Amino acid sequence: MMFANVIIDISHEKLDRPFGYIVPKRLEDVISVGSFVRVPFGVGNREISGFVIEITDKSDYPVEKMKEIYSVSRDKEIVTSRLIELAHFIKTEYGSTMNRALKTVIPVKDKIKHVERKTIVLNIEGDEIGDTMASYRKKRANARLRLLEELKEVKMLPKSIVTDKLNITPGTLKSMMEEGVIRVVSETEYRNPVNIEEQEEYDIVLNSQQRQVADSIKESMGAVYSGEDVDTKDRVHLIHGITGSGKTEVYIDLIEGAINNGKQAIVLIPEIALTYQTVKRFTRKFKDKVSIINSKLSKGERYDQFERAKKGEVSVMIGPRSALFTPFSNLGLIIIDEEHEGSYKSDSVPKYNAREVAEHIAITTGSVLVLGSATPSLDSYYKAMNGEYSLHKLTGREKGNLADVHVVDLRDELHQGNKSIFSFKLQKLIAERLERKEQIMLFINRRGYAGFVSCRECGSVMKCPHCDVSLKAHNNGKLICHYCGYEVKTPRLCPKCGSKYIAGFGTGTQKVEMAIKKLFPTARVLRMDMDTTSKKGGHEEILSAFSNGDADILVGTQMIVKGHDFPNVTLVGVLAADMSLYASDYRASERTFQLLTQAAGRAGRGSKKGDVVIQTYNPDNYSIVYSKEQNYESFYSEEIAYRKLMLYPPVAHMTAILITSKDTSLLNEAVEILCGRIKCLKNEQNEKMLAIIGPADAGIARINDVYRKVIYLKHFDNNVLIQIKDNLEKLIEADRVFENVNVSFDFTPQGNY
Ligand code: ADP
Ligand code: ZN
Ligand code: ZN
């Protein structure tokens, strides 16, 4: 006998396991792992869809108690089944329960109030209308007469108008319904969160470089849509285009191509703050076919957007990584803008990577994936270099010129007696811009902010001798490496130059704002950070105020750097460019290069010339040198050499296992069990290439009284890491220690724990 283990659409049930079914003889030839099936479920044998994850000839249950599969669906377009398959993929690749993966992918349906829209419709025609009106006149039924006179012309009216504007009472409506003169039609009204006023027609014509890129991708779209046998080079395209090169216009052209083929598109953006400006550009072209989905919408609004997408009311969905799960019935294109951004990686379980998941969706739906960035992630560029992705370049700017970039050595400033957080150069340029009524953006690189310790005299940073990452200061007076656990007492004097100006450092946005007000008392300053943007619409308020010229200077964290387009900004200051360099993880240089290049891209987008001032203690660091030159290729070669040497992603694969518990002795026991099993697997399977790093305390070793430890695994083959994860997941399920210890997996972690 043949059995199938089936994951069913249980997004509203509480069970998290596959269910065993008997495969009837007639279906044995057509069923396989990955088939979508219809099965009986529950006491009433309600028929629902499911997804086969395993075919076997053994059953754990008594056969007489098992039910038979009804049918195997050949229709791969069933949206729900597609999403169940996706949840299963995410669970397998990233580690999670099936239920949690389903909840990530399929929005929860409970407790959502629908808005009902009621319409009053005329139910009689021809002579009947005149007769009825005559009879109303005779009866002096003035209210009924009034409504009928209106309906005679327009045939139907929204109920709200009938009751509010025509003052018709519910009683009147009821009697007219009983007479059969009218009927009430109600339908669910889906809220539309996009609220853009009238706009000019879209009139942009692609320049020749943009045209070439768009046409080449469209050629792939043609091949993929016609069901030809294609490889990933046709499915995945990376557009490396400098800031302001017009990537968005290319996206718009591609989406038009997809829509002309009867397909829909998903556009991922890295930051909610970018929603307004992105939507504005897309609605100019696609009008009311555009919708958004993000966490600032209410649960009901979010649910409604998915319903609108299912019904085909919407063709373009814009949002953060979760927009990937839009249930379009005929998806044709996925665009990930600013694909290098860390926000495309989920930081809660399942810790999925939107780019990888998008690639999977592209394969299962027959869509094309387009990644765009001025500073592509090393991961994507590496794949493009290896011929896995197609690579396209945009090298020119339609509007404005690249800014002049000045690198200021902060050590020199200190020697010249400048203790302010603004270099002399930056002060001079700020004064000049204020004079000319042009705008300024000041950006503090806050990632990796506090914690690392550096010398203000020579700029050297305390680093781990084994790992090439900076050490983090702990309250117990020690510096600790979060990769290998190495620790050392915090020195009083700089080990390099003997200076006593050695300290952890950090400058907050508020401090910058205060410093500006002291130096330039008349300047109007806006601040954008976690504090000022937490409420709904907070981002938009600040950005549109700045865009309207209500302020001269915008001070902010990295959220002001991403993608914004302010033509009047002619000066960008990066106050402490180094900060992200010392974040203790292998992506520190990549992140620094990206942030600085993106920041530089904000200046001079209008007709006026722009300047960028980068303040740093490391003017010779390659990520700073190459970002000054806006030289991505050179940065890439230097950085990839380092990754090769250290066997970091994308050259090798890496998984972080985070183990947490309130009880330190349970935590230690759990860590020991896991490490023991990993070492066993390494030996048994002769995995000489498996590197085990740690266990060590996590970067933040305790959060809310929960203690955290971390183990890193590295291997060239991601499948080996997935197998280890599967093995550990089984162990975790079986061993009681893990009832009070939480374990989560993070494949290709973006930072460290
Ligand atoms: P990117 O996304 O690459 O940073 P954008 O798409 O935002 O660049 O383009 C920068 C500016 O140039 C935008 O104001 C855009 O409308 C304009 N632009 C881009 N391509 C063209 C074009 N072919 N014709 C006219 N304006 C263009
Ligand atoms: Zn020093
Ligand atoms: Zn170390």
XYZ file of C-alpha atoms in Angstrom, residues 220 223-224 228-237 359 363 367-368 387-390:
21
model
C 14.135 36.510 -20.681
C 11.312 32.853 -22.657
C 10.199 32.157 -19.089
C 10.785 27.291 -22.352
C 13.440 25.343 -20.537
C 15.450 28.167 -18.987
C 18.285 28.341 -16.468
C 18.638 30.736 -13.529
C 20.414 33.246 -15.752
C 17.073 33.875 -17.428
C 15.147 33.816 -14.200
C 17.323 36.093 -12.112
C 18.719 39.433 -13.243
C 14.165 32.985 -6.330
C 10.877 29.044 -10.162
C 8.256 34.454 -12.907
C 11.353 36.546 -13.423
C 27.359 33.228 -14.261
C 24.429 32.166 -12.115
C 22.599 35.507 -12.471
C 22.523 37.820 -15.482
